[in-house]
Amino acid sequence: PLEPIVEAAHAVDAAVIVDAVSSLGGLPLPFAKLGIEAAFSASQKCIAAPAGIAPVAVARSLWESTDPKTVEGWYLNLYTWDRYEREWGDWHPTPTTISSNLFYAFHRALLLLKEEGLEARIARHAKVAARLRDGLGQLGFSPLGSANLLSNTVTCFAPPASVDANRLVRRLRDEHNIYISGGLGPLRGKTIRIGTMGTQADPEIIDWLLKAIRASL
């Protein structure tokens, strides 16, 4: 949960920048209510657009309290993007030439999100994640973390002791054309990670995946 993190950070006058890459559009993110200073995400996750656009939000308090002269870099400098939007907004609102297809696709994805409704999309992600967790539990998998801390967009589970995680990932890829990920760092070879974001947050897809996992054990 973000609440205690934000509270602890603000207690020592630290700004909070949230990595919402795998959560924006799939989990609640009450930016203003929490008092978050900034957040960033990615277009290809829960928003379900092609990769290539990184939505960024910055609170006015942080924006106005930062001296642009102290910010290094050019392309990744948000003040650069702000200046081009203000000065060239009517014909070239970005500092470099970017594929217009990405913006059209991103706009379409946002329209689809609006049509579905943000609360409905968040609920869909929660329902599908619960379906996946229940199915994995029935197959003997164990969640990494307590129930109240599990994400509804990325599921990380440890397989039964008799199952090699890396081998399972390979079998799903080679025999079922399904791509999931293994664990990272100290969890490498010990866990599997499954994304349920955007169009992949679908009960039929989850049932198909669980059937393939069962056949690959």
mmCIF file with all atom_site columns, C-alpha atoms in Angstrom:
data_model
loop_
_atom_site.group_PDB
_atom_site.id
_atom_site.type_symbol
_atom_site.label_atom_id
_atom_site.label_alt_id
_atom_site.label_comp_id
_atom_site.label_asym_id
_atom_site.label_entity_id
_atom_site.label_seq_id
_atom_site.pdbx_PDB_ins_code
_atom_site.Cartn_x
_atom_site.Cartn_y
_atom_site.Cartn_z
_atom_site.occupancy
_atom_site.B_iso_or_equiv
_atom_site.pdbx_formal_charge
_atom_site.auth_seq_id
_atom_site.auth_comp_id
_atom_site.auth_asym_id
_atom_site.auth_atom_id
_atom_site.pdbx_PDB_model_num
ATOM 1   C CA . PRO A 1 1   ? 0.000   0.000   0.000   1.00 0.00 ? 1   PRO A CA 1
ATOM 2   C CA . LEU A 1 2   ? 1.205   3.486   -0.850  1.00 0.00 ? 2   LEU A CA 1
ATOM 3   C CA . GLU A 1 3   ? -0.368  5.287   2.100   1.00 0.00 ? 3   GLU A CA 1
ATOM 4   C CA . PRO A 1 4   ? 2.249   4.409   4.762   1.00 0.00 ? 4   PRO A CA 1
ATOM 5   C CA . ILE A 1 5   ? 5.088   5.015   2.306   1.00 0.00 ? 5   ILE A CA 1
ATOM 6   C CA . VAL A 1 6   ? 3.797   8.472   1.403   1.00 0.00 ? 6   VAL A CA 1
ATOM 7   C CA . GLU A 1 7   ? 3.225   9.287   5.069   1.00 0.00 ? 7   GLU A CA 1
ATOM 8   C CA . ALA A 1 8   ? 6.738   8.216   6.057   1.00 0.00 ? 8   ALA A CA 1
ATOM 9   C CA . ALA A 1 9   ? 8.323   10.120  3.167   1.00 0.00 ? 9   ALA A CA 1
ATOM 10  C CA . HIS A 1 10  ? 6.427   13.317  3.863   1.00 0.00 ? 10  HIS A CA 1
ATOM 11  C CA . ALA A 1 11  ? 7.359   13.077  7.548   1.00 0.00 ? 11  ALA A CA 1
ATOM 12  C CA . VAL A 1 12  ? 10.968  13.746  6.530   1.00 0.00 ? 12  VAL A CA 1
ATOM 13  C CA . ASP A 1 13  ? 10.072  16.222  3.753   1.00 0.00 ? 13  ASP A CA 1
ATOM 14  C CA . ALA A 1 14  ? 10.866  13.753  0.968   1.00 0.00 ? 14  ALA A CA 1
ATOM 15  C CA . ALA A 1 15  ? 8.989   13.749  -2.323  1.00 0.00 ? 15  ALA A CA 1
ATOM 16  C CA . VAL A 1 16  ? 7.249   10.567  -3.479  1.00 0.00 ? 16  VAL A CA 1
ATOM 17  C CA . ILE A 1 17  ? 7.706   9.416   -7.080  1.00 0.00 ? 17  ILE A CA 1
ATOM 18  C CA . VAL A 1 18  ? 5.593   6.360   -7.878  1.00 0.00 ? 18  VAL A CA 1
ATOM 19  C CA . ASP A 1 19  ? 6.544   3.666   -10.385 1.00 0.00 ? 19  ASP A CA 1
ATOM 20  C CA . ALA A 1 20  ? 3.097   2.931   -11.835 1.00 0.00 ? 20  ALA A CA 1
ATOM 21  C CA . VAL A 1 21  ? 4.324   1.070   -14.919 1.00 0.00 ? 21  VAL A CA 1
ATOM 22  C CA . SER A 1 22  ? 2.357   -2.101  -14.213 1.00 0.00 ? 22  SER A CA 1
ATOM 23  C CA . SER A 1 23  ? -0.467  -0.526  -12.206 1.00 0.00 ? 23  SER A CA 1
ATOM 24  C CA . LEU A 1 24  ? -1.892  2.548   -13.963 1.00 0.00 ? 24  LEU A CA 1
ATOM 25  C CA . GLY A 1 25  ? -5.294  1.542   -15.280 1.00 0.00 ? 25  GLY A CA 1
ATOM 26  C CA . GLY A 1 26  ? -5.305  -1.735  -13.373 1.00 0.00 ? 26  GLY A CA 1
ATOM 27  C CA . LEU A 1 27  ? -5.039  -0.604  -9.765  1.00 0.00 ? 27  LEU A CA 1
ATOM 28  C CA . PRO A 1 28  ? -6.319  2.508   -7.962  1.00 0.00 ? 28  PRO A CA 1
ATOM 29  C CA . LEU A 1 29  ? -3.867  5.427   -7.981  1.00 0.00 ? 29  LEU A CA 1
ATOM 30  C CA . PRO A 1 30  ? -5.482  8.380   -6.134  1.00 0.00 ? 30  PRO A CA 1
ATOM 31  C CA . PHE A 1 31  ? -2.673  10.782  -7.027  1.00 0.00 ? 31  PHE A CA 1
ATOM 32  C CA . ALA A 1 32  ? -4.045  13.967  -5.445  1.00 0.00 ? 32  ALA A CA 1
ATOM 33  C CA . LYS A 1 33  ? -5.663  12.247  -2.460  1.00 0.00 ? 33  LYS A CA 1
ATOM 34  C CA . LEU A 1 34  ? -2.406  10.568  -1.453  1.00 0.00 ? 34  LEU A CA 1
ATOM 35  C CA . GLY A 1 35  ? -0.362  13.689  -2.055  1.00 0.00 ? 35  GLY A CA 1
ATOM 36  C CA . ILE A 1 36  ? 2.009   11.966  -4.459  1.00 0.00 ? 36  ILE A CA 1
ATOM 37  C CA . GLU A 1 37  ? 4.542   14.331  -6.024  1.00 0.00 ? 37  GLU A CA 1
ATOM 38  C CA . ALA A 1 38  ? 5.041   12.436  -9.291  1.00 0.00 ? 38  ALA A CA 1
ATOM 39  C CA . ALA A 1 39  ? 4.209   9.181   -11.048 1.00 0.00 ? 39  ALA A CA 1
ATOM 40  C CA . PHE A 1 40  ? 5.129   7.536   -14.322 1.00 0.00 ? 40  PHE A CA 1
ATOM 41  C CA . SER A 1 41  ? 3.763   4.606   -16.281 1.00 0.00 ? 41  SER A CA 1
ATOM 42  C CA . ALA A 1 42  ? 3.938   2.836   -19.644 1.00 0.00 ? 42  ALA A CA 1
ATOM 43  C CA . SER A 1 43  ? 1.453   2.683   -22.481 1.00 0.00 ? 43  SER A CA 1
ATOM 44  C CA . GLN A 1 44  ? 1.685   -1.068  -23.114 1.00 0.00 ? 44  GLN A CA 1
ATOM 45  C CA . LYS A 1 45  ? 0.601   -2.380  -19.719 1.00 0.00 ? 45  LYS A CA 1
ATOM 46  C CA . CYS A 1 46  ? -2.889  -1.895  -18.246 1.00 0.00 ? 46  CYS A CA 1
ATOM 47  C CA . ILE A 1 47  ? -3.692  0.906   -20.701 1.00 0.00 ? 47  ILE A CA 1
ATOM 48  C CA . ALA A 1 48  ? -3.228  -1.705  -23.442 1.00 0.00 ? 48  ALA A CA 1
ATOM 49  C CA . ALA A 1 49  ? -1.655  0.500   -26.109 1.00 0.00 ? 49  ALA A CA 1
ATOM 50  C CA . PRO A 1 50  ? 1.520   -0.233  -28.096 1.00 0.00 ? 50  PRO A CA 1
ATOM 51  C CA . ALA A 1 51  ? 4.798   0.317   -26.264 1.00 0.00 ? 51  ALA A CA 1
ATOM 52  C CA . GLY A 1 52  ? 6.515   3.634   -26.812 1.00 0.00 ? 52  GLY A CA 1
ATOM 53  C CA . ILE A 1 53  ? 4.753   6.243   -24.687 1.00 0.00 ? 53  ILE A CA 1
ATOM 54  C CA . ALA A 1 54  ? 5.476   6.953   -21.019 1.00 0.00 ? 54  ALA A CA 1
ATOM 55  C CA . PRO A 1 55  ? 2.709   8.938   -19.282 1.00 0.00 ? 55  PRO A CA 1
ATOM 56  C CA . VAL A 1 56  ? 4.086   11.175  -16.530 1.00 0.00 ? 56  VAL A CA 1
ATOM 57  C CA . ALA A 1 57  ? 2.255   13.189  -13.882 1.00 0.00 ? 57  ALA A CA 1
ATOM 58  C CA . VAL A 1 58  ? 3.903   15.821  -11.678 1.00 0.00 ? 58  VAL A CA 1
ATOM 59  C CA . ALA A 1 59  ? 2.217   17.663  -8.834  1.00 0.00 ? 59  ALA A CA 1
ATOM 60  C CA . ARG A 1 60  ? 2.206   21.424  -9.199  1.00 0.00 ? 60  ARG A CA 1
ATOM 61  C CA . SER A 1 61  ? 3.943   21.753  -5.818  1.00 0.00 ? 61  SER A CA 1
ATOM 62  C CA . LEU A 1 62  ? 6.966   19.764  -7.023  1.00 0.00 ? 62  LEU A CA 1
ATOM 63  C CA . TRP A 1 63  ? 6.989   21.367  -10.455 1.00 0.00 ? 63  TRP A CA 1
ATOM 64  C CA . GLU A 1 64  ? 7.013   24.914  -9.099  1.00 0.00 ? 64  GLU A CA 1
ATOM 65  C CA . SER A 1 65  ? 9.507   24.198  -6.312  1.00 0.00 ? 65  SER A CA 1
ATOM 66  C CA . THR A 1 66  ? 12.124  22.807  -8.702  1.00 0.00 ? 66  THR A CA 1
ATOM 67  C CA . ASP A 1 67  ? 14.573  25.137  -10.419 1.00 0.00 ? 67  ASP A CA 1
ATOM 68  C CA . PRO A 1 68  ? 14.737  24.124  -14.118 1.00 0.00 ? 68  PRO A CA 1
ATOM 69  C CA . LYS A 1 69  ? 18.370  25.234  -14.215 1.00 0.00 ? 69  LYS A CA 1
ATOM 70  C CA . THR A 1 70  ? 19.303  22.474  -11.777 1.00 0.00 ? 70  THR A CA 1
ATOM 71  C CA . VAL A 1 71  ? 17.761  19.721  -13.911 1.00 0.00 ? 71  VAL A CA 1
ATOM 72  C CA . GLU A 1 72  ? 20.352  18.050  -16.128 1.00 0.00 ? 72  GLU A CA 1
ATOM 73  C CA . GLY A 1 73  ? 19.814  16.476  -19.520 1.00 0.00 ? 73  GLY A CA 1
ATOM 74  C CA . TRP A 1 74  ? 17.625  17.530  -22.414 1.00 0.00 ? 74  TRP A CA 1
ATOM 75  C CA . TYR A 1 75  ? 15.449  14.732  -23.822 1.00 0.00 ? 75  TYR A CA 1
ATOM 76  C CA . LEU A 1 76  ? 14.397  13.316  -20.445 1.00 0.00 ? 76  LEU A CA 1
ATOM 77  C CA . ASN A 1 77  ? 14.060  16.777  -18.929 1.00 0.00 ? 77  ASN A CA 1
ATOM 78  C CA . LEU A 1 78  ? 10.339  17.413  -18.402 1.00 0.00 ? 78  LEU A CA 1
ATOM 79  C CA . TYR A 1 79  ? 10.899  21.154  -18.638 1.00 0.00 ? 79  TYR A CA 1
ATOM 80  C CA . THR A 1 80  ? 12.058  20.596  -22.224 1.00 0.00 ? 80  THR A CA 1
ATOM 81  C CA . TRP A 1 81  ? 8.780   18.847  -23.054 1.00 0.00 ? 81  TRP A CA 1
ATOM 82  C CA . ASP A 1 82  ? 6.776   21.520  -21.281 1.00 0.00 ? 82  ASP A CA 1
ATOM 83  C CA . ARG A 1 83  ? 8.483   24.291  -23.236 1.00 0.00 ? 83  ARG A CA 1
ATOM 84  C CA . TYR A 1 84  ? 7.857   22.649  -26.609 1.00 0.00 ? 84  TYR A CA 1
ATOM 85  C CA . GLU A 1 85  ? 4.223   21.998  -25.745 1.00 0.00 ? 85  GLU A CA 1
ATOM 86  C CA . ARG A 1 86  ? 3.757   25.661  -24.798 1.00 0.00 ? 86  ARG A CA 1
ATOM 87  C CA . GLU A 1 87  ? 5.715   27.164  -27.682 1.00 0.00 ? 87  GLU A CA 1
ATOM 88  C CA . TRP A 1 88  ? 5.052   24.666  -30.493 1.00 0.00 ? 88  TRP A CA 1
ATOM 89  C CA . GLY A 1 89  ? 1.875   23.039  -29.223 1.00 0.00 ? 89  GLY A CA 1
ATOM 90  C CA . ASP A 1 90  ? -0.271  23.895  -32.243 1.00 0.00 ? 90  ASP A CA 1
ATOM 91  C CA . TRP A 1 91  ? 1.965   22.061  -34.728 1.00 0.00 ? 91  TRP A CA 1
ATOM 92  C CA . HIS A 1 92  ? 4.870   20.180  -33.056 1.00 0.00 ? 92  HIS A CA 1
ATOM 93  C CA . PRO A 1 93  ? 4.307   19.683  -29.308 1.00 0.00 ? 93  PRO A CA 1
ATOM 94  C CA . THR A 1 94  ? 7.271   17.323  -28.815 1.00 0.00 ? 94  THR A CA 1
ATOM 95  C CA . PRO A 1 95  ? 10.992  18.192  -28.824 1.00 0.00 ? 95  PRO A CA 1
ATOM 96  C CA . THR A 1 96  ? 11.805  15.419  -31.315 1.00 0.00 ? 96  THR A CA 1
ATOM 97  C CA . THR A 1 97  ? 9.959   13.650  -34.103 1.00 0.00 ? 97  THR A CA 1
ATOM 98  C CA . ILE A 1 98  ? 7.948   10.769  -32.664 1.00 0.00 ? 98  ILE A CA 1
ATOM 99  C CA . SER A 1 99  ? 5.872   8.200   -34.528 1.00 0.00 ? 99  SER A CA 1
ATOM 100 C CA . SER A 1 100 ? 2.393   9.663   -34.837 1.00 0.00 ? 100 SER A CA 1
ATOM 101 C CA . ASN A 1 101 ? 1.006   6.118   -34.939 1.00 0.00 ? 101 ASN A CA 1
ATOM 102 C CA . LEU A 1 102 ? 1.871   5.744   -31.262 1.00 0.00 ? 102 LEU A CA 1
ATOM 103 C CA . PHE A 1 103 ? -0.208  8.769   -30.327 1.00 0.00 ? 103 PHE A CA 1
ATOM 104 C CA . TYR A 1 104 ? -3.189  7.640   -32.382 1.00 0.00 ? 104 TYR A CA 1
ATOM 105 C CA . ALA A 1 105 ? -3.018  4.184   -30.804 1.00 0.00 ? 105 ALA A CA 1
ATOM 106 C CA . PHE A 1 106 ? -2.592  5.630   -27.315 1.00 0.00 ? 106 PHE A CA 1
ATOM 107 C CA . HIS A 1 107 ? -5.563  7.928   -27.850 1.00 0.00 ? 107 HIS A CA 1
ATOM 108 C CA . ARG A 1 108 ? -7.658  4.993   -29.032 1.00 0.00 ? 108 ARG A CA 1
ATOM 109 C CA . ALA A 1 109 ? -6.622  2.931   -26.012 1.00 0.00 ? 109 ALA A CA 1
ATOM 110 C CA . LEU A 1 110 ? -7.666  5.757   -23.693 1.00 0.00 ? 110 LEU A CA 1
ATOM 111 C CA . LEU A 1 111 ? -11.041 5.991   -25.428 1.00 0.00 ? 111 LEU A CA 1
ATOM 112 C CA . LEU A 1 112 ? -11.539 2.259   -24.898 1.00 0.00 ? 112 LEU A CA 1
ATOM 113 C CA . LEU A 1 113 ? -10.594 2.660   -21.247 1.00 0.00 ? 113 LEU A CA 1
ATOM 114 C CA . LYS A 1 114 ? -13.078 5.502   -20.891 1.00 0.00 ? 114 LYS A CA 1
ATOM 115 C CA . GLU A 1 115 ? -15.738 3.399   -22.599 1.00 0.00 ? 115 GLU A CA 1
ATOM 116 C CA . GLU A 1 116 ? -15.147 0.495   -20.218 1.00 0.00 ? 116 GLU A CA 1
ATOM 117 C CA . GLY A 1 117 ? -14.846 2.804   -17.221 1.00 0.00 ? 117 GLY A CA 1
ATOM 118 C CA . LEU A 1 118 ? -11.802 3.059   -14.968 1.00 0.00 ? 118 LEU A CA 1
ATOM 119 C CA . GLU A 1 119 ? -13.520 1.410   -12.002 1.00 0.00 ? 119 GLU A CA 1
ATOM 120 C CA . ALA A 1 120 ? -14.777 -1.411  -14.226 1.00 0.00 ? 120 ALA A CA 1
ATOM 121 C CA . ARG A 1 121 ? -11.306 -1.998  -15.648 1.00 0.00 ? 121 ARG A CA 1
ATOM 122 C CA . ILE A 1 122 ? -9.767  -2.068  -12.188 1.00 0.00 ? 122 ILE A CA 1
ATOM 123 C CA . ALA A 1 123 ? -12.466 -4.533  -11.103 1.00 0.00 ? 123 ALA A CA 1
ATOM 124 C CA . ARG A 1 124 ? -11.765 -6.701  -14.172 1.00 0.00 ? 124 ARG A CA 1
ATOM 125 C CA . HIS A 1 125 ? -8.078  -6.876  -13.287 1.00 0.00 ? 125 HIS A CA 1
ATOM 126 C CA . ALA A 1 126 ? -8.956  -7.831  -9.705  1.00 0.00 ? 126 ALA A CA 1
ATOM 127 C CA . LYS A 1 127 ? -11.364 -10.558 -10.820 1.00 0.00 ? 127 LYS A CA 1
ATOM 128 C CA . VAL A 1 128 ? -8.921  -12.076 -13.296 1.00 0.00 ? 128 VAL A CA 1
ATOM 129 C CA . ALA A 1 129 ? -6.021  -11.954 -10.821 1.00 0.00 ? 129 ALA A CA 1
ATOM 130 C CA . ALA A 1 130 ? -8.136  -13.759 -8.222  1.00 0.00 ? 130 ALA A CA 1
ATOM 131 C CA . ARG A 1 131 ? -9.053  -16.390 -10.811 1.00 0.00 ? 131 ARG A CA 1
ATOM 132 C CA . LEU A 1 132 ? -5.379  -16.945 -11.621 1.00 0.00 ? 132 LEU A CA 1
ATOM 133 C CA . ARG A 1 133 ? -4.317  -17.099 -7.969  1.00 0.00 ? 133 ARG A CA 1
ATOM 134 C CA . ASP A 1 134 ? -7.073  -19.578 -7.141  1.00 0.00 ? 134 ASP A CA 1
ATOM 135 C CA . GLY A 1 135 ? -6.146  -21.748 -10.110 1.00 0.00 ? 135 GLY A CA 1
ATOM 136 C CA . LEU A 1 136 ? -2.448  -21.752 -9.260  1.00 0.00 ? 136 LEU A CA 1
ATOM 137 C CA . GLY A 1 137 ? -3.258  -22.541 -5.643  1.00 0.00 ? 137 GLY A CA 1
ATOM 138 C CA . GLN A 1 138 ? -5.220  -25.601 -6.733  1.00 0.00 ? 138 GLN A CA 1
ATOM 139 C CA . LEU A 1 139 ? -2.140  -26.748 -8.648  1.00 0.00 ? 139 LEU A CA 1
ATOM 140 C CA . GLY A 1 140 ? 0.051   -26.484 -5.548  1.00 0.00 ? 140 GLY A CA 1
ATOM 141 C CA . PHE A 1 141 ? 1.680   -23.116 -6.240  1.00 0.00 ? 141 PHE A CA 1
ATOM 142 C CA . SER A 1 142 ? 2.376   -20.710 -3.358  1.00 0.00 ? 142 SER A CA 1
ATOM 143 C CA . PRO A 1 143 ? 2.048   -16.901 -3.629  1.00 0.00 ? 143 PRO A CA 1
ATOM 144 C CA . LEU A 1 144 ? 5.055   -14.747 -2.904  1.00 0.00 ? 144 LEU A CA 1
ATOM 145 C CA . GLY A 1 145 ? 3.739   -12.488 -0.162  1.00 0.00 ? 145 GLY A CA 1
ATOM 146 C CA . SER A 1 146 ? 0.666   -12.134 1.996   1.00 0.00 ? 146 SER A CA 1
ATOM 147 C CA . ALA A 1 147 ? -2.767  -11.848 0.405   1.00 0.00 ? 147 ALA A CA 1
ATOM 148 C CA . ASN A 1 148 ? -3.181  -8.139  1.202   1.00 0.00 ? 148 ASN A CA 1
ATOM 149 C CA . LEU A 1 149 ? 0.040   -7.268  -0.641  1.00 0.00 ? 149 LEU A CA 1
ATOM 150 C CA . LEU A 1 150 ? -0.505  -9.205  -3.881  1.00 0.00 ? 150 LEU A CA 1
ATOM 151 C CA . SER A 1 151 ? -0.803  -7.231  -7.105  1.00 0.00 ? 151 SER A CA 1
ATOM 152 C CA . ASN A 1 152 ? -3.737  -7.632  -9.465  1.00 0.00 ? 152 ASN A CA 1
ATOM 153 C CA . THR A 1 153 ? -1.566  -6.987  -12.506 1.00 0.00 ? 153 THR A CA 1
ATOM 154 C CA . VAL A 1 154 ? 1.499   -9.179  -11.950 1.00 0.00 ? 154 VAL A CA 1
ATOM 155 C CA . THR A 1 155 ? 1.334   -12.546 -10.192 1.00 0.00 ? 155 THR A CA 1
ATOM 156 C CA . CYS A 1 156 ? 4.447   -14.117 -8.657  1.00 0.00 ? 156 CYS A CA 1
ATOM 157 C CA . PHE A 1 157 ? 4.154   -17.699 -7.401  1.00 0.00 ? 157 PHE A CA 1
ATOM 158 C CA . ALA A 1 158 ? 6.540   -20.440 -6.329  1.00 0.00 ? 158 ALA A CA 1
ATOM 159 C CA . PRO A 1 159 ? 5.800   -23.810 -7.960  1.00 0.00 ? 159 PRO A CA 1
ATOM 160 C CA . PRO A 1 160 ? 5.499   -27.072 -6.013  1.00 0.00 ? 160 PRO A CA 1
ATOM 161 C CA . ALA A 1 161 ? 8.813   -28.488 -4.783  1.00 0.00 ? 161 ALA A CA 1
ATOM 162 C CA . SER A 1 162 ? 8.785   -31.131 -7.509  1.00 0.00 ? 162 SER A CA 1
ATOM 163 C CA . VAL A 1 163 ? 8.500   -28.549 -10.314 1.00 0.00 ? 163 VAL A CA 1
ATOM 164 C CA . ASP A 1 164 ? 11.474  -26.689 -11.796 1.00 0.00 ? 164 ASP A CA 1
ATOM 165 C CA . ALA A 1 165 ? 10.381  -23.096 -12.452 1.00 0.00 ? 165 ALA A CA 1
ATOM 166 C CA . ASN A 1 166 ? 12.738  -22.520 -15.377 1.00 0.00 ? 166 ASN A CA 1
ATOM 167 C CA . ARG A 1 167 ? 11.698  -25.771 -17.031 1.00 0.00 ? 167 ARG A CA 1
ATOM 168 C CA . LEU A 1 168 ? 8.042   -24.822 -16.642 1.00 0.00 ? 168 LEU A CA 1
ATOM 169 C CA . VAL A 1 169 ? 8.651   -21.463 -18.317 1.00 0.00 ? 169 VAL A CA 1
ATOM 170 C CA . ARG A 1 170 ? 10.433  -23.192 -21.214 1.00 0.00 ? 170 ARG A CA 1
ATOM 171 C CA . ARG A 1 171 ? 7.727   -25.845 -21.650 1.00 0.00 ? 171 ARG A CA 1
ATOM 172 C CA . LEU A 1 172 ? 4.985   -23.235 -21.767 1.00 0.00 ? 172 LEU A CA 1
ATOM 173 C CA . ARG A 1 173 ? 6.948   -21.373 -24.437 1.00 0.00 ? 173 ARG A CA 1
ATOM 174 C CA . ASP A 1 174 ? 8.018   -24.349 -26.537 1.00 0.00 ? 174 ASP A CA 1
ATOM 175 C CA . GLU A 1 175 ? 4.941   -26.574 -26.266 1.00 0.00 ? 175 GLU A CA 1
ATOM 176 C CA . HIS A 1 176 ? 2.099   -24.091 -25.829 1.00 0.00 ? 176 HIS A CA 1
ATOM 177 C CA . ASN A 1 177 ? 3.487   -20.866 -27.322 1.00 0.00 ? 177 ASN A CA 1
ATOM 178 C CA . ILE A 1 178 ? 2.797   -19.086 -24.029 1.00 0.00 ? 178 ILE A CA 1
ATOM 179 C CA . TYR A 1 179 ? 5.342   -16.631 -22.697 1.00 0.00 ? 179 TYR A CA 1
ATOM 180 C CA . ILE A 1 180 ? 5.592   -16.001 -18.960 1.00 0.00 ? 180 ILE A CA 1
ATOM 181 C CA . SER A 1 181 ? 8.643   -14.955 -16.946 1.00 0.00 ? 181 SER A CA 1
ATOM 182 C CA . GLY A 1 182 ? 10.775  -16.523 -14.274 1.00 0.00 ? 182 GLY A CA 1
ATOM 183 C CA . GLY A 1 183 ? 11.909  -14.900 -11.062 1.00 0.00 ? 183 GLY A CA 1
ATOM 184 C CA . LEU A 1 184 ? 14.637  -12.265 -10.884 1.00 0.00 ? 184 LEU A CA 1
ATOM 185 C CA . GLY A 1 185 ? 17.667  -11.933 -8.608  1.00 0.00 ? 185 GLY A CA 1
ATOM 186 C CA . PRO A 1 186 ? 17.527  -14.299 -5.630  1.00 0.00 ? 186 PRO A CA 1
ATOM 187 C CA . LEU A 1 187 ? 14.183  -15.626 -6.898  1.00 0.00 ? 187 LEU A CA 1
ATOM 188 C CA . ARG A 1 188 ? 15.640  -16.716 -10.212 1.00 0.00 ? 188 ARG A CA 1
ATOM 189 C CA . GLY A 1 189 ? 14.730  -20.341 -10.848 1.00 0.00 ? 189 GLY A CA 1
ATOM 190 C CA . LYS A 1 190 ? 12.413  -20.385 -7.846  1.00 0.00 ? 190 LYS A CA 1
ATOM 191 C CA . THR A 1 191 ? 9.324   -18.488 -8.998  1.00 0.00 ? 191 THR A CA 1
ATOM 192 C CA . ILE A 1 192 ? 7.256   -17.656 -12.058 1.00 0.00 ? 192 ILE A CA 1
ATOM 193 C CA . ARG A 1 193 ? 5.758   -14.272 -12.947 1.00 0.00 ? 193 ARG A CA 1
ATOM 194 C CA . ILE A 1 194 ? 2.573   -13.840 -14.950 1.00 0.00 ? 194 ILE A CA 1
ATOM 195 C CA . GLY A 1 195 ? 1.247   -10.522 -16.202 1.00 0.00 ? 195 GLY A CA 1
ATOM 196 C CA . THR A 1 196 ? -2.506  -9.985  -16.287 1.00 0.00 ? 196 THR A CA 1
ATOM 197 C CA . MET A 1 197 ? -2.671  -6.518  -17.773 1.00 0.00 ? 197 MET A CA 1
ATOM 198 C CA . GLY A 1 198 ? -4.853  -4.860  -20.365 1.00 0.00 ? 198 GLY A CA 1
ATOM 199 C CA . THR A 1 199 ? -6.204  -7.296  -22.943 1.00 0.00 ? 199 THR A CA 1
ATOM 200 C CA . GLN A 1 200 ? -4.565  -10.189 -21.082 1.00 0.00 ? 200 GLN A CA 1
ATOM 201 C CA . ALA A 1 201 ? -6.867  -9.618  -18.111 1.00 0.00 ? 201 ALA A CA 1
ATOM 202 C CA . ASP A 1 202 ? -9.390  -11.991 -19.621 1.00 0.00 ? 202 ASP A CA 1
ATOM 203 C CA . PRO A 1 203 ? -10.958 -15.043 -17.893 1.00 0.00 ? 203 PRO A CA 1
ATOM 204 C CA . GLU A 1 204 ? -10.727 -17.171 -21.047 1.00 0.00 ? 204 GLU A CA 1
ATOM 205 C CA . ILE A 1 205 ? -7.015  -16.448 -21.386 1.00 0.00 ? 205 ILE A CA 1
ATOM 206 C CA . ILE A 1 206 ? -6.455  -17.330 -17.733 1.00 0.00 ? 206 ILE A CA 1
ATOM 207 C CA . ASP A 1 207 ? -8.318  -20.631 -18.089 1.00 0.00 ? 207 ASP A CA 1
ATOM 208 C CA . TRP A 1 208 ? -6.258  -21.465 -21.194 1.00 0.00 ? 208 TRP A CA 1
ATOM 209 C CA . LEU A 1 209 ? -3.053  -20.620 -19.320 1.00 0.00 ? 209 LEU A CA 1
ATOM 210 C CA . LEU A 1 210 ? -3.983  -22.724 -16.291 1.00 0.00 ? 210 LEU A CA 1
ATOM 211 C CA . LYS A 1 211 ? -4.786  -25.665 -18.551 1.00 0.00 ? 211 LYS A CA 1
ATOM 212 C CA . ALA A 1 212 ? -1.363  -25.334 -20.187 1.00 0.00 ? 212 ALA A CA 1
ATOM 213 C CA . ILE A 1 213 ? 0.397   -25.076 -16.818 1.00 0.00 ? 213 ILE A CA 1
ATOM 214 C CA . ARG A 1 214 ? -1.396  -28.195 -15.602 1.00 0.00 ? 214 ARG A CA 1
ATOM 215 C CA . ALA A 1 215 ? -0.233  -30.070 -18.711 1.00 0.00 ? 215 ALA A CA 1
ATOM 216 C CA . SER A 1 216 ? 3.344   -28.843 -18.239 1.00 0.00 ? 216 SER A CA 1
ATOM 217 C CA . LEU A 1 217 ? 3.882   -29.856 -14.625 1.00 0.00 ? 217 LEU A CA 1
#
